[in-house]
PDB file of C-alpha atoms in Angstrom:
ATOM      1  CA  UNK A 566      64.183-121.799  66.317  1.00 86.00           C
ATOM      2  CA  UNK A 567      63.975-118.226  65.344  1.00 93.00           C
ATOM      3  CA  UNK A 568      64.807-115.559  68.264  1.00 97.00           C
ATOM      4  CA  UNK A 569      67.093-112.877  66.309  1.00 98.00           C
ATOM      5  CA  UNK A 570      66.756-111.942  62.456  1.00 98.00           C
ATOM      6  CA  UNK A 571      69.596-110.107  60.726  1.00 98.00           C
ATOM      7  CA  UNK A 572      68.011-107.503  58.184  1.00 98.00           C
ATOM      8  CA  UNK A 573      69.841-106.429  55.367  1.00 98.00           C
ATOM      9  CA  UNK A 574      68.568-103.247  53.578  1.00 98.00           C
ATOM     10  CA  UNK A 575      69.435-100.001  51.894  1.00 96.00           C
ATOM     11  CA  UNK A 576      70.786 -96.828  53.739  1.00 93.00           C
ATOM     12  CA  UNK A 577      68.432 -95.007  51.099  1.00 96.00           C
ATOM     13  CA  UNK A 578      64.675 -95.376  51.026  1.00 97.00           C
ATOM     14  CA  UNK A 579      64.797 -95.975  47.171  1.00 96.00           C
ATOM     15  CA  UNK A 580      62.429 -94.512  44.786  1.00 97.00           C
ATOM     16  CA  UNK A 581      59.319 -96.205  45.982  1.00 97.00           C
ATOM     17  CA  UNK A 582      57.214 -95.788  48.904  1.00 98.00           C
ATOM     18  CA  UNK A 583      56.432 -99.565  48.853  1.00 97.00           C
ATOM     19  CA  UNK A 584      60.363-100.214  50.107  1.00 98.00           C
ATOM     20  CA  UNK A 585      59.705 -98.102  53.232  1.00 98.00           C
ATOM     21  CA  UNK A 586      56.517 -99.502  53.718  1.00 98.00           C
ATOM     22  CA  UNK A 587      57.963-103.142  53.734  1.00 98.00           C
ATOM     23  CA  UNK A 588      60.683-102.107  56.214  1.00 98.00           C
ATOM     24  CA  UNK A 589      57.851-101.022  58.342  1.00 98.00           C
ATOM     25  CA  UNK A 590      56.128-104.065  58.230  1.00 97.00           C
ATOM     26  CA  UNK A 591      59.209-106.102  58.697  1.00 98.00           C
ATOM     27  CA  UNK A 592      60.209-104.302  61.933  1.00 98.00           C
ATOM     28  CA  UNK A 593      56.858-104.227  63.630  1.00 98.00           C
ATOM     29  CA  UNK A 594      56.224-107.966  62.486  1.00 97.00           C
ATOM     30  CA  UNK A 595      59.648-109.291  64.057  1.00 98.00           C
ATOM     31  CA  UNK A 596      58.829-107.340  67.209  1.00 98.00           C
ATOM     32  CA  UNK A 597      55.293-108.731  67.187  1.00 97.00           C
ATOM     33  CA  UNK A 598      56.730-112.220  67.299  1.00 96.00           C
ATOM     34  CA  UNK A 599      59.294-111.294  69.731  1.00 97.00           C
ATOM     35  CA  UNK A 600      62.047-111.706  67.379  1.00 98.00           C
ATOM     36  CA  UNK A 601      65.293-109.502  67.901  1.00 98.00           C
ATOM     37  CA  UNK A 602      66.256-107.282  64.768  1.00 98.00           C
ATOM     38  CA  UNK A 603      69.866-107.270  64.060  1.00 98.00           C
ATOM     39  CA  UNK A 604      70.797-104.929  61.501  1.00 98.00           C
ATOM     40  CA  UNK A 605      73.564-102.270  60.576  1.00 95.00           C
ATOM     41  CA  UNK A 606      72.956 -99.609  63.205  1.00 94.00           C
ATOM     42  CA  UNK A 607      72.158 -96.834  60.892  1.00 92.00           C
ATOM     43  CA  UNK A 608      69.481 -94.326  61.306  1.00 93.00           C
ATOM     44  CA  UNK A 609      69.251 -93.567  57.380  1.00 93.00           C
ATOM     45  CA  UNK A 610      67.363 -94.821  54.597  1.00 96.00           C
ATOM     46  CA  UNK A 611      65.469 -98.327  55.161  1.00 98.00           C
ATOM     47  CA  UNK A 612      67.644 -99.497  57.964  1.00 96.00           C
ATOM     48  CA  UNK A 613      66.183 -96.363  59.929  1.00 96.00           C
ATOM     49  CA  UNK A 614      62.988 -97.092  59.043  1.00 98.00           C
ATOM     50  CA  UNK A 615      63.086-100.974  60.104  1.00 98.00           C
ATOM     51  CA  UNK A 616      64.700-100.249  63.299  1.00 98.00           C
ATOM     52  CA  UNK A 617      62.342 -97.349  64.371  1.00 97.00           C
ATOM     53  CA  UNK A 618      59.263 -99.671  63.360  1.00 98.00           C
ATOM     54  CA  UNK A 619      60.516-102.608  65.305  1.00 98.00           C
ATOM     55  CA  UNK A 620      61.253-100.002  68.566  1.00 98.00           C
ATOM     56  CA  UNK A 621      57.950 -98.423  68.120  1.00 98.00           C
ATOM     57  CA  UNK A 622      56.260-101.956  68.580  1.00 98.00           C
ATOM     58  CA  UNK A 623      58.377-102.747  71.691  1.00 98.00           C
ATOM     59  CA  UNK A 624      61.066-104.704  70.028  1.00 98.00           C
ATOM     60  CA  UNK A 625      64.450-105.213  70.636  1.00 98.00           C
ATOM     61  CA  UNK A 626      67.227-103.805  68.031  1.00 98.00           C
ATOM     62  CA  UNK A 627      70.855-104.494  67.956  1.00 98.00           C
ATOM     63  CA  UNK A 628      72.707-102.539  65.721  1.00 97.00           C
ATOM     64  CA  UNK A 629      76.626-103.539  64.415  1.00 97.00           C
ATOM     65  CA  UNK A 630      78.418-100.598  63.104  1.00 94.00           C
ATOM     66  CA  UNK A 631      81.831-100.152  61.934  1.00 93.00           C
ATOM     67  CA  UNK A 632      83.599 -96.916  63.196  1.00 92.00           C
ATOM     68  CA  UNK A 633      83.890 -95.547  59.941  1.00 89.00           C
ATOM     69  CA  UNK A 634      80.512 -95.467  59.093  1.00 87.00           C
ATOM     70  CA  UNK A 635      79.446 -94.003  62.390  1.00 81.00           C
ATOM     71  CA  UNK A 636      79.064 -90.780  60.904  1.00 74.00           C
ATOM     72  CA  UNK A 637      77.676 -91.532  57.481  1.00 77.00           C
ATOM     73  CA  UNK A 638      74.812 -93.790  58.799  1.00 76.00           C
ATOM     74  CA  UNK A 639      74.305 -91.797  61.872  1.00 84.00           C
ATOM     75  CA  UNK A 640      73.751 -94.469  64.288  1.00 88.00           C
ATOM     76  CA  UNK A 641      69.937 -94.639  65.567  1.00 85.00           C
ATOM     77  CA  UNK A 642      69.355 -93.387  69.111  1.00 89.00           C
ATOM     78  CA  UNK A 643      67.347 -95.590  71.243  1.00 94.00           C
ATOM     79  CA  UNK A 644      68.817 -99.089  70.029  1.00 97.00           C
ATOM     80  CA  UNK A 645      68.542-101.895  72.773  1.00 97.00           C
ATOM     81  CA  UNK A 646      72.103-102.756  71.863  1.00 97.00           C
ATOM     82  CA  UNK A 647      74.785-100.864  69.993  1.00 96.00           C
ATOM     83  CA  UNK A 648      77.993-102.748  69.153  1.00 96.00           C
ATOM     84  CA  UNK A 649      80.781-100.701  67.588  1.00 95.00           C
ATOM     85  CA  UNK A 650      83.250-103.005  65.487  1.00 96.00           C
ATOM     86  CA  UNK A 651      86.511-101.975  63.700  1.00 95.00           C
ATOM     87  CA  UNK A 652      85.663-103.139  59.937  1.00 94.00           C
ATOM     88  CA  UNK A 653      82.957-104.120  57.671  1.00 92.00           C
ATOM     89  CA  UNK A 654      84.255-107.716  57.693  1.00 94.00           C
ATOM     90  CA  UNK A 655      83.857-107.284  61.830  1.00 96.00           C
ATOM     91  CA  UNK A 656      80.180-106.147  61.394  1.00 95.00           C
ATOM     92  CA  UNK A 657      79.418-108.939  58.667  1.00 95.00           C
ATOM     93  CA  UNK A 658      80.686-111.711  61.160  1.00 95.00           C
ATOM     94  CA  UNK A 659      79.344-110.373  64.342  1.00 97.00           C
ATOM     95  CA  UNK A 660      75.710-109.806  62.706  1.00 97.00           C
ATOM     96  CA  UNK A 661      75.891-113.485  61.404  1.00 96.00           C
ATOM     97  CA  UNK A 662      77.108-114.692  64.758  1.00 96.00           C
ATOM     98  CA  UNK A 663      74.111-112.788  66.361  1.00 97.00           C
ATOM     99  CA  UNK A 664      71.449-113.884  64.099  1.00 98.00           C
ATOM    100  CA  UNK A 665      69.442-117.012  63.503  1.00 97.00           C
ATOM    101  CA  UNK A 666      67.960-116.067  60.277  1.00 98.00           C
ATOM    102  CA  UNK A 667      68.946-113.438  57.236  1.00 98.00           C
ATOM    103  CA  UNK A 668      66.246-111.314  55.254  1.00 98.00           C
ATOM    104  CA  UNK A 669      67.258-108.796  52.495  1.00 98.00           C
ATOM    105  CA  UNK A 670      64.865-106.110  51.471  1.00 98.00           C
ATOM    106  CA  UNK A 671      65.623-103.736  49.098  1.00 98.00           C
ATOM    107  CA  UNK A 672      69.152-102.221  48.897  1.00 98.00           C
ATOM    108  CA  UNK A 673      72.208-101.434  46.929  1.00 97.00           C
ATOM    109  CA  UNK A 674      75.615-103.061  46.465  1.00 97.00           C
ATOM    110  CA  UNK A 675      76.278-103.488  50.129  1.00 95.00           C
ATOM    111  CA  UNK A 676      73.093-105.261  50.574  1.00 97.00           C
ATOM    112  CA  UNK A 677      73.713-107.558  47.721  1.00 97.00           C
ATOM    113  CA  UNK A 678      76.990-108.144  49.031  1.00 96.00           C
ATOM    114  CA  UNK A 679      75.931-108.851  52.605  1.00 97.00           C
ATOM    115  CA  UNK A 680      73.163-111.028  51.079  1.00 97.00           C
ATOM    116  CA  UNK A 681      75.217-113.236  48.770  1.00 97.00           C
ATOM    117  CA  UNK A 682      78.036-113.568  51.275  1.00 96.00           C
ATOM    118  CA  UNK A 683      75.598-115.371  53.766  1.00 97.00           C
ATOM    119  CA  UNK A 684      74.177-117.356  51.287  1.00 96.00           C
ATOM    120  CA  UNK A 685      77.362-118.645  50.390  1.00 95.00           C
ATOM    121  CA  UNK A 686      78.225-119.384  53.682  1.00 94.00           C
ATOM    122  CA  UNK A 687      75.017-121.501  53.596  1.00 93.00           C
ATOM    123  CA  UNK A 688      76.165-123.484  50.637  1.00 91.00           C
ATOM    124  CA  UNK A 689      79.605-124.146  52.023  1.00 90.00           C
ATOM    125  CA  UNK A 690      78.039-125.585  54.995  1.00 89.00           C
ATOM    126  CA  UNK A 691      79.307-122.863  57.370  1.00 92.00           C
ATOM    127  CA  UNK A 692      75.739-122.011  58.672  1.00 93.00           C
ATOM    128  CA  UNK A 693      72.367-123.523  58.290  1.00 93.00           C
ATOM    129  CA  UNK A 694      70.491-120.625  58.627  1.00 96.00           C
ATOM    130  CA  UNK A 695      67.720-119.728  56.237  1.00 97.00           C
ATOM    131  CA  UNK A 696      68.445-116.794  53.862  1.00 98.00           C
ATOM    132  CA  UNK A 697      65.397-115.072  52.959  1.00 97.00           C
ATOM    133  CA  UNK A 698      64.750-112.461  50.350  1.00 98.00           C
ATOM    134  CA  UNK A 699      61.596-109.975  50.218  1.00 98.00           C
ATOM    135  CA  UNK A 700      60.636-109.154  46.374  1.00 98.00           C
ATOM    136  CA  UNK A 701      58.691-106.298  47.169  1.00 97.00           C
ATOM    137  CA  UNK A 702      57.590-104.453  44.236  1.00 97.00           C
ATOM    138  CA  UNK A 703      59.326-106.861  41.839  1.00 97.00           C
ATOM    139  CA  UNK A 704      62.592-105.323  42.984  1.00 98.00           C
ATOM    140  CA  UNK A 705      64.645-108.666  42.761  1.00 98.00           C
ATOM    141  CA  UNK A 706      62.907-109.994  40.048  1.00 98.00           C
ATOM    142  CA  UNK A 707      65.739-109.442  37.320  1.00 98.00           C
ATOM    143  CA  UNK A 708      68.176-110.646  40.365  1.00 98.00           C
ATOM    144  CA  UNK A 709      66.376-113.911  40.494  1.00 98.00           C
ATOM    145  CA  UNK A 710      66.164-114.324  36.675  1.00 98.00           C
ATOM    146  CA  UNK A 711      69.902-114.247  36.662  1.00 98.00           C
ATOM    147  CA  UNK A 712      70.308-116.748  39.581  1.00 97.00           C
ATOM    148  CA  UNK A 713      67.967-118.939  37.635  1.00 97.00           C
ATOM    149  CA  UNK A 714      70.221-118.654  34.570  1.00 98.00           C
ATOM    150  CA  UNK A 715      73.386-119.534  36.703  1.00 97.00           C
ATOM    151  CA  UNK A 716      71.507-122.727  37.673  1.00 96.00           C
ATOM    152  CA  UNK A 717      70.986-123.342  33.882  1.00 97.00           C
ATOM    153  CA  UNK A 718      74.434-122.816  33.187  1.00 96.00           C
ATOM    154  CA  UNK A 719      75.682-125.148  35.855  1.00 95.00           C
ATOM    155  CA  UNK A 720      77.324-122.528  38.041  1.00 95.00           C
ATOM    156  CA  UNK A 721      74.480-122.885  40.973  1.00 93.00           C
ATOM    157  CA  UNK A 722      73.130-126.084  42.261  1.00 92.00           C
ATOM    158  CA  UNK A 723      69.295-126.440  42.197  1.00 92.00           C
ATOM    159  CA  UNK A 724      70.100-127.371  45.878  1.00 91.00           C
ATOM    160  CA  UNK A 725      71.783-124.216  46.427  1.00 93.00           C
ATOM    161  CA  UNK A 726      69.119-122.161  44.679  1.00 94.00           C
ATOM    162  CA  UNK A 727      66.520-123.809  46.927  1.00 92.00           C
ATOM    163  CA  UNK A 728      68.241-121.957  50.012  1.00 94.00           C
ATOM    164  CA  UNK A 729      67.557-118.885  48.980  1.00 96.00           C
ATOM    165  CA  UNK A 730      63.857-118.434  50.390  1.00 96.00           C
ATOM    166  CA  UNK A 731      61.741-115.576  48.296  1.00 97.00           C
ATOM    167  CA  UNK A 732      58.543-114.108  48.702  1.00 97.00           C
ATOM    168  CA  UNK A 733      56.744-111.160  47.462  1.00 97.00           C
ATOM    169  CA  UNK A 734      54.857-111.007  51.238  1.00 96.00           C
ATOM    170  CA  UNK A 735      56.458-110.194  54.303  1.00 94.00           C
ATOM    171  CA  UNK A 736      54.270-112.451  56.615  1.00 95.00           C
ATOM    172  CA  UNK A 737      54.733-115.205  54.352  1.00 96.00           C
ATOM    173  CA  UNK A 738      58.733-114.769  54.229  1.00 96.00           C
ATOM    174  CA  UNK A 739      58.620-114.792  57.764  1.00 94.00           C
ATOM    175  CA  UNK A 740      56.760-118.243  57.960  1.00 95.00           C
ATOM    176  CA  UNK A 741      59.063-119.751  55.556  1.00 96.00           C
ATOM    177  CA  UNK A 742      62.170-118.367  57.324  1.00 96.00           C
ATOM    178  CA  UNK A 743      60.853-120.226  60.536  1.00 94.00           C
ATOM    179  CA  UNK A 744      59.810-123.371  58.733  1.00 95.00           C
ATOM    180  CA  UNK A 745      63.107-123.582  56.748  1.00 94.00           C
ATOM    181  CA  UNK A 746      64.527-127.218  56.660  1.00 89.00           C
ATOM    182  CA  UNK A 747      68.348-126.931  55.420  1.00 83.00           C
ATOM    183  CA  UNK A 748      69.320-129.510  52.993  1.00 77.00           C
ATOM    184  CA  UNK A 749      72.238-131.644  53.373  1.00 71.00           C
ATOM    185  CA  UNK A 750      75.472-129.931  52.817  1.00 61.00           C
ATOM    186  CA  UNK A 751      79.094-130.996  53.536  1.00 58.00           C
ATOM    187  CA  UNK A 752      81.051-128.470  55.496  1.00 53.00           C
ATOM    188  CA  UNK A 753      83.761-127.425  53.061  1.00 51.00           C
ATOM    189  CA  UNK A 754      85.312-124.514  55.178  1.00 50.00           C
ATOM    190  CA  UNK A 755      84.866-123.104  58.789  1.00 58.00           C
ATOM    191  CA  UNK A 756      83.892-119.611  59.460  1.00 60.00           C
ATOM    192  CA  UNK A 757      87.336-118.285  60.169  1.00 64.00           C
ATOM    193  CA  UNK A 758      88.486-119.546  57.066  1.00 57.00           C
ATOM    194  CA  UNK A 759      86.104-117.173  55.175  1.00 53.00           C
TER     195      UNK A 759
END
């Protein structure tokens, strides 16, 4: 059962207005469905757009930010809860622990790193939470082609590829995350071993 969704997204709004519109839609829909947003805590870029939309729709928003980024990402005022942590590793761990699902919007290398880490944790059996990718304006199409190539080259299993839920529609992606059934995986590591 989903109660809290962690959203990874850019600290920039990107080049296309569709990205900010998607962030607004995700924030609003999560709030309307009584799902708490867990995110990086910043007020800039898609992070700020997402959180502002969720709060404006009456939703709960939990920000997790390392001390070192408090100035650069400027903490959003009015958050339901703010957790200030020591490091990026602590941020990712806390965001993962707080969340029942993960969703990536367009973003840069930080967004990709967060996405791939939680997806990897799922393949290792550390968690069985759904991991979603919103492919707005085909932003992630080239990346998904590369992931499919990794399957062909036998560096990623079909079952692992299937653990990444992808959609171009916000509503469809949220439904898919709620309906996600994790595949059988053998636990390779404990969370504190990552």
